XYZ file of C-alpha atoms in Angstrom:
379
model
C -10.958 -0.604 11.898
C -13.385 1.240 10.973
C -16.910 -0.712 9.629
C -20.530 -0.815 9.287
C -22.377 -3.281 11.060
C -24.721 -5.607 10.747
C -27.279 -3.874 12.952
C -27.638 -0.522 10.545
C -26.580 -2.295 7.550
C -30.070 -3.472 6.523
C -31.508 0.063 6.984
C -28.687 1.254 4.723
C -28.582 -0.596 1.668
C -32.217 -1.238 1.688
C -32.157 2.119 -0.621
C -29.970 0.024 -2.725
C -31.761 -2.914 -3.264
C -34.983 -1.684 -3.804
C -37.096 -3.949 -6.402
C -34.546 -6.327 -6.605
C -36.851 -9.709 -7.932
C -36.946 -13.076 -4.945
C -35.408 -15.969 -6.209
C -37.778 -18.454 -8.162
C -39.432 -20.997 -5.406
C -39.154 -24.028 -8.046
C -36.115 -26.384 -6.870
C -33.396 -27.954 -8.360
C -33.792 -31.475 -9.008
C -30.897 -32.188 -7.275
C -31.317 -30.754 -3.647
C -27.651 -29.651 -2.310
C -27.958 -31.339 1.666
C -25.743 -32.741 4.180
C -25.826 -35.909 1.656
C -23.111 -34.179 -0.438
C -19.881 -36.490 -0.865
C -17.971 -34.585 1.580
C -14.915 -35.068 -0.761
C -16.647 -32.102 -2.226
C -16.164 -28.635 -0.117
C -19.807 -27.102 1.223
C -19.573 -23.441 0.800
C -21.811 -21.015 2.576
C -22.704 -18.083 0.562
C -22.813 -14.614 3.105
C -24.696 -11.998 1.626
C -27.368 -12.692 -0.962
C -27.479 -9.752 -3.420
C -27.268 -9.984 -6.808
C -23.887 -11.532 -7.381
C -24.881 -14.402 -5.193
C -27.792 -14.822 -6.587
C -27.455 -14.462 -10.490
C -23.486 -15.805 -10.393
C -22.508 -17.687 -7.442
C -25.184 -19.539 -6.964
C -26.067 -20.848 -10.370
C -21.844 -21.579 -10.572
C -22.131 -24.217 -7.405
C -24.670 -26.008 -9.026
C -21.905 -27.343 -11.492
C -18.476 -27.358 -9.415
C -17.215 -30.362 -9.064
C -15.207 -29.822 -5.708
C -17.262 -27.980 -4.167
C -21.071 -27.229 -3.479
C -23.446 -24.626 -1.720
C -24.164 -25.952 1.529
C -25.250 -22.959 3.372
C -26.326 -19.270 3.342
C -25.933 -16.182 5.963
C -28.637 -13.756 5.239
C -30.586 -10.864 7.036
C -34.080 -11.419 4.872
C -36.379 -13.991 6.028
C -37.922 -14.237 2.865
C -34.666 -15.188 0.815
C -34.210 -17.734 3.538
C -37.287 -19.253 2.158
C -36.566 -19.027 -1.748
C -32.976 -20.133 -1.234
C -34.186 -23.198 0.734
C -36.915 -24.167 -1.592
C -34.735 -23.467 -4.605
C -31.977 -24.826 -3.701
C -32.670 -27.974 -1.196
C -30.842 -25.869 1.765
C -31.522 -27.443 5.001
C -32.591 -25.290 7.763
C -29.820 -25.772 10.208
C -27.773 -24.631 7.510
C -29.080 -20.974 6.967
C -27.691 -18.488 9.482
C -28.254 -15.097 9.875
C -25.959 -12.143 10.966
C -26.264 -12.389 14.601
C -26.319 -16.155 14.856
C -23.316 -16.717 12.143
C -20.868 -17.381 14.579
C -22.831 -20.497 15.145
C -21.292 -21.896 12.046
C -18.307 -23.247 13.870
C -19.946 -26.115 15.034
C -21.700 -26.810 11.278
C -19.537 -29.931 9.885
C -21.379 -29.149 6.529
C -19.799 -26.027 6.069
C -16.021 -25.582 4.868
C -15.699 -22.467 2.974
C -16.991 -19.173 3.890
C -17.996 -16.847 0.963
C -18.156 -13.164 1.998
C -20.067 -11.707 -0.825
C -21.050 -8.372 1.482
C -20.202 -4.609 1.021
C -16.900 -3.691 0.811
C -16.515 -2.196 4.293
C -18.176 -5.658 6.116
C -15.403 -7.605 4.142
C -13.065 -7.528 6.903
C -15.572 -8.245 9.934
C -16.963 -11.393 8.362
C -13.646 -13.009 6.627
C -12.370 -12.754 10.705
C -15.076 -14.206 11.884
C -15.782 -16.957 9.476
C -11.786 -17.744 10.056
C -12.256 -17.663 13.816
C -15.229 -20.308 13.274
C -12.408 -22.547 11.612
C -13.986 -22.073 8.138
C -11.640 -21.572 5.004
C -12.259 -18.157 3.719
C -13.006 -16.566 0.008
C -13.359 -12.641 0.210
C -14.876 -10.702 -2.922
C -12.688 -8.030 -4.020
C -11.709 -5.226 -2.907
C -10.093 -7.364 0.348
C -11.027 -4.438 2.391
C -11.292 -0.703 2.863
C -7.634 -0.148 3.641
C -4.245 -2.121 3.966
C -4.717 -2.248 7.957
C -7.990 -4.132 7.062
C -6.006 -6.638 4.563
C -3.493 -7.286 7.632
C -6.440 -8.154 9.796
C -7.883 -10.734 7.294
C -4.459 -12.389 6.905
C -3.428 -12.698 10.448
C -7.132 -13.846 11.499
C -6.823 -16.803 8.683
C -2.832 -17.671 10.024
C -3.582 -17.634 13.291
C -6.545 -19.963 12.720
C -5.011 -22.014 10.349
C -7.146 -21.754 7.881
C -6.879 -21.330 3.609
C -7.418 -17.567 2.081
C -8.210 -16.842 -1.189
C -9.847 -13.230 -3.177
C -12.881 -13.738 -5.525
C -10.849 -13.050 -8.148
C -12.359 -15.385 -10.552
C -10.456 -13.869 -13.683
C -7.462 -15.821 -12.175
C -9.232 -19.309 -13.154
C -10.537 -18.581 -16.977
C -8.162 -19.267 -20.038
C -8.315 -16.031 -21.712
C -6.227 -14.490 -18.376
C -4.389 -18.058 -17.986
C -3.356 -17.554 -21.713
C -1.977 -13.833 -21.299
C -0.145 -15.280 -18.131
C 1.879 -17.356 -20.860
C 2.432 -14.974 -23.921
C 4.291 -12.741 -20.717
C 6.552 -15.286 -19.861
C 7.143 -17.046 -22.576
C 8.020 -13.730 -23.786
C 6.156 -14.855 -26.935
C 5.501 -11.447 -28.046
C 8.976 -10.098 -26.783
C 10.172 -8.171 -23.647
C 6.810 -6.124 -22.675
C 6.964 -2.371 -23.091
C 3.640 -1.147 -22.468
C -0.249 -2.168 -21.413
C -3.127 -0.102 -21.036
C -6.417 -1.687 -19.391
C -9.961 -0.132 -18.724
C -12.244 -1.275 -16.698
C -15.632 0.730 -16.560
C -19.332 0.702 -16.884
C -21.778 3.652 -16.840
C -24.102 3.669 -13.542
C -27.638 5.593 -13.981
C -30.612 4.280 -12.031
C -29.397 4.592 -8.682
C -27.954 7.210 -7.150
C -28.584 5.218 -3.204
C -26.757 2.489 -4.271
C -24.456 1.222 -1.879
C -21.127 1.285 -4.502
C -22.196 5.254 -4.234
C -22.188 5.408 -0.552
C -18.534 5.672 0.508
C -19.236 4.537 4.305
C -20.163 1.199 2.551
C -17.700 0.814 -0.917
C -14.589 2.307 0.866
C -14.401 4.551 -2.329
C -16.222 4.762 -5.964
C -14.828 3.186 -9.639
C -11.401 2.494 -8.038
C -12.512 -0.108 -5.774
C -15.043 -1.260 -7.566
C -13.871 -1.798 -11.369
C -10.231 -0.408 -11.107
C -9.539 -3.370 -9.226
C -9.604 -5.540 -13.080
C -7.679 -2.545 -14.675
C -5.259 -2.948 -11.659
C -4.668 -6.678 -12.016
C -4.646 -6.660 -15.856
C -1.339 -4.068 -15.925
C 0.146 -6.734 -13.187
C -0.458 -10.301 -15.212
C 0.062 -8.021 -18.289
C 3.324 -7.508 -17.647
C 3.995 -9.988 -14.938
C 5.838 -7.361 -12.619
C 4.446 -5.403 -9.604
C 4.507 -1.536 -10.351
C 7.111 0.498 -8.650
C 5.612 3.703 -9.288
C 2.142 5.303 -9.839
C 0.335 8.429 -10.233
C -2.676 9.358 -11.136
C -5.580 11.935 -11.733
C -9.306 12.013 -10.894
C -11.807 13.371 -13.493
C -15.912 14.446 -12.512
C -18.566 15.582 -14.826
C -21.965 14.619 -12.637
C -21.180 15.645 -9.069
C -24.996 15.572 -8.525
C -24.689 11.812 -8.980
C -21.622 10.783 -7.971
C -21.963 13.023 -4.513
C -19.836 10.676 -2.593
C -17.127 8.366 -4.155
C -14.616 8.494 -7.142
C -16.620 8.914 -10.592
C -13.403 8.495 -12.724
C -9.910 7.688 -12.547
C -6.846 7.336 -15.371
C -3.437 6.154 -13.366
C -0.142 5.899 -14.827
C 2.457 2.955 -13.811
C 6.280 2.226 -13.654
C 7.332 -1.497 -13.994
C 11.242 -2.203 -12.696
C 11.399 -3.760 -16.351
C 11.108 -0.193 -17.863
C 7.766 -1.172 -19.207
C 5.001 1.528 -18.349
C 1.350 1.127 -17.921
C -1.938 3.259 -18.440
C -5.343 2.730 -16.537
C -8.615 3.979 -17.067
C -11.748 3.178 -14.632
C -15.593 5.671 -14.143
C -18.689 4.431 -13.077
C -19.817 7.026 -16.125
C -19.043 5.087 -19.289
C -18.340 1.625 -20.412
C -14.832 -0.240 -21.199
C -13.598 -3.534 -21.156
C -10.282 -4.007 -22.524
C -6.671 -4.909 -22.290
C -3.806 -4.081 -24.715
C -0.181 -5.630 -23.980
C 3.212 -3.925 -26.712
C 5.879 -6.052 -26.411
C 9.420 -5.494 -28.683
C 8.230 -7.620 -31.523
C 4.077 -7.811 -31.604
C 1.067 -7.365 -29.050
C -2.019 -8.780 -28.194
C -5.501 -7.420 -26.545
C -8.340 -9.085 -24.878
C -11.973 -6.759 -25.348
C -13.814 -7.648 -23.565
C -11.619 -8.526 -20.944
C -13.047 -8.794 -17.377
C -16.493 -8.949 -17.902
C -18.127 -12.386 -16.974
C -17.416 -13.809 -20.486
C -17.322 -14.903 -23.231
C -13.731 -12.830 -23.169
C -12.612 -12.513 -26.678
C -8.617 -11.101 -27.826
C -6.507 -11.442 -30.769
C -2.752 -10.891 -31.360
C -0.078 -9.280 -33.828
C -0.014 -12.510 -35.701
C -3.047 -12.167 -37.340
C -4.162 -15.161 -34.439
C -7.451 -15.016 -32.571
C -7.178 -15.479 -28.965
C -10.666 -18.362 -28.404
C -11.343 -20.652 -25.476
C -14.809 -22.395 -24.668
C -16.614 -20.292 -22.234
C -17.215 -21.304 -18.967
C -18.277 -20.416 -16.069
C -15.669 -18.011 -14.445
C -16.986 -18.515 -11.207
C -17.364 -21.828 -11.089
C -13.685 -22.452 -12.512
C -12.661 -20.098 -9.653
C -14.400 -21.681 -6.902
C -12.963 -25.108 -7.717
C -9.484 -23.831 -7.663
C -10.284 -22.811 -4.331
C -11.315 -25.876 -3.373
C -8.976 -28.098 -5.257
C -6.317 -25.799 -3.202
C -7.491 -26.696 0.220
C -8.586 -30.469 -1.140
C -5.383 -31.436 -3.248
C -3.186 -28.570 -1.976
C -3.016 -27.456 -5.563
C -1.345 -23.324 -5.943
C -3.689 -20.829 -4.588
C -4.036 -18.787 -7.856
C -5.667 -15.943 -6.026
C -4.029 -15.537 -2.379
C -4.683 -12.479 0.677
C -1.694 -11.456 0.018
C -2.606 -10.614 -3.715
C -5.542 -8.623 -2.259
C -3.019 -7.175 0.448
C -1.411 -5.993 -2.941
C -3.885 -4.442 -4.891
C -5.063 -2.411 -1.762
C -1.648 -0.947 -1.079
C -1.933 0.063 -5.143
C -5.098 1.507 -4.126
C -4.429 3.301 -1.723
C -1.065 4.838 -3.715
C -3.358 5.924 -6.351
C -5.878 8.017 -3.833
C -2.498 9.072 -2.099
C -1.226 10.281 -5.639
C -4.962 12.016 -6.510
C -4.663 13.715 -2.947
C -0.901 15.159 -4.177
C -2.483 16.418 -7.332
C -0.921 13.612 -9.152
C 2.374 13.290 -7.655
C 3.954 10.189 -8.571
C 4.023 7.742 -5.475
C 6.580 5.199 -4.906
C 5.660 1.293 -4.285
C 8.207 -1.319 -3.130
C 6.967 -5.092 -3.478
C 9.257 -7.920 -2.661
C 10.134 -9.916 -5.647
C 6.719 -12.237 -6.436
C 4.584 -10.566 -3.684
C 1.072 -10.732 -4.495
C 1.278 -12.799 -7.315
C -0.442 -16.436 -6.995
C 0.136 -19.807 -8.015
């Protein structure tokens, strides 16, 4: 496998992190230390950009199964404002070369790899080999033979595995789950998702540096559209093709700007994609033989909002969507509740992935898929 280590990857995405703001130094008022009710998980947070910081973080500070314990980070100076902010005890924060260390932390249960796409693989091995449960942000990896990797490292070490998919754990995707099969709407005949935003200040980014991402929109956004045709219709694709569209090469020098994808459901049902890094969309619409409903915004962190055929507004209480996702982690390793977001669900959406790039490479050809009954799909 091919990845990007720890030793340039500093250098690198330094372009892409440039001006990003330290974390306040004022603590919480309830430190997060090795005094934590260890009926609750401790999670150590690896990488501390701005999902960890402005979403993860925050989240842990109101789980109820679980709580940060720890932190892996290459900056000396967030190891200083995470530890003041957020009570973390020094033989708790680990950096890249010393993370292996972590084996031997009893504080530590859950590894969250919150890195580039192309160090997901590197660090969800090792944290498994350490003996630490293991939460990858999507995608799982840069390829399938990465996703293999992941899963075999986490078997063999007998250890949990679960995707930051955190959409998995809200109500608004929980109640589209149940209109499917309760077939409240009918047998489903069509969805269409999007899943964009437009990117502008940053043309060093690392999403726009393929040795990093893996790829561009796809494996960054398309991911959501991905998923939403899947619960939307509750059936793995058997088909897909699809086309790639861009109007700012100067920008967009290096990875996917826009793609559309079409899919074939072994229902008959069909399904329509849509994801760019050059314009915004957020929605999901489901047809079924006798009505339809549509979530917009859909897979944003929330509030989601949707309404249906029957004149019926689709309205939960928002929450947190990471912090309802990181407790069904736990509560899965705790209680041995379903995992609602298993590898082999990321295994899944990679081999998608890389159908649709397959397809784009054909000049749209349409590319088989072949998924065992259920495979992919979590509890």
């Amino acid at each position: 496998m091919k990845t990007i280590t720890r030793r340039n990857f500093n250098t690198v995405i330094a372009k892409g992190m440039g001006g990003a703001a330290l974390l306040s130094a004022a603590p919480f008022a309830c430190a997060m230390g090795t005094s934590q009710d260890k009926k609750k998980l401790g999670i150590a947070l690896v990488g501390l950009g701005s999902y960890s910081t402005y979403q993860l973080a925050p989240a842990l500070q109101d789980t109820q199964h679980c709580y940060l314990a720890g932190i892996v980070t290459g900056t000396l100076e967030k190891e200083k404002a995470w530890a003041d902010k957020y009570g973390i005890p020094a033989k708790n924060i680990y950096n890249y070369q010393n993370f292996d260390d972590i084996a031997n932390n009893e504080d530590i249960d859950v590894v969250y790899v919150v890195l580039p796409n192309s160090m997901h693989a590197e660090f969800s091995i090792r944290a498994a080999q350490a003996g630490k449960h293991v939460i990858c942000e999507k995608p799982m990896g840069i390829s399938v033979e990465e996703c293999d990797a992941i899963i075999d490292a986490c078997k063999k070490a007998g250890v949990k595995l679960g995707m930051g998919y955190r959409l998995h754990s809200e109500p608004y995707t929980q109640q589209v789950k149940k209109f499917v099969k309760g077939k409240t709407f009918g047998d489903i005949q069509f969805v269409s998702a999007e899943a964009a935003y437009r990117s502008t200040g940053n043309p060093d980014q690392w999403r726009l540096d393929k040795s990093l991402s893996g790829g561009g929109a796809l494996m960054n956004m398309g991911v959501y559209a991905v998923q939403s045709a899947i619960y939307g219709t509750g059936e793995n694709p058997i088909s897909v093709s699809a086309q790639e569209f861009s109007t700012r090469p100067e920008y967009f020098k290096d990875t996917d700007e826009t793609i559309m994808a079409q899919f074939e459901f072994p229902s008959g049902a069909v399904g329509n994609i849509s994801t760019s890094h050059n314009f915004n969309a957020n929605s999901m619409y489901v047809s079924g033989t006798s009505g339809w409903f549509q979530l917009q915004p859909a897979n944003n962190y929330g509030p989601l909002s949707g309404r249906t055929s029957k004149d019926d507004e689709i309205k939960f209480p928002h929450e947190s969507q990471q912090k309802l996702q990181m407790d069904d982690f736990a509560k899965h390793v705790l209680f041995g509740e379903p995992n609602k977001a298993p590898g082999d669900m990321g295994k899944r959406d990679m081999m998608i992935v890389e159908a649709i790039y397959e397809s784009i490479s054909k000049g749209g050809q349409k590319i088989p898929l072949d998924f065992a009954p259920g495979f992919g799909f979590g509890g």
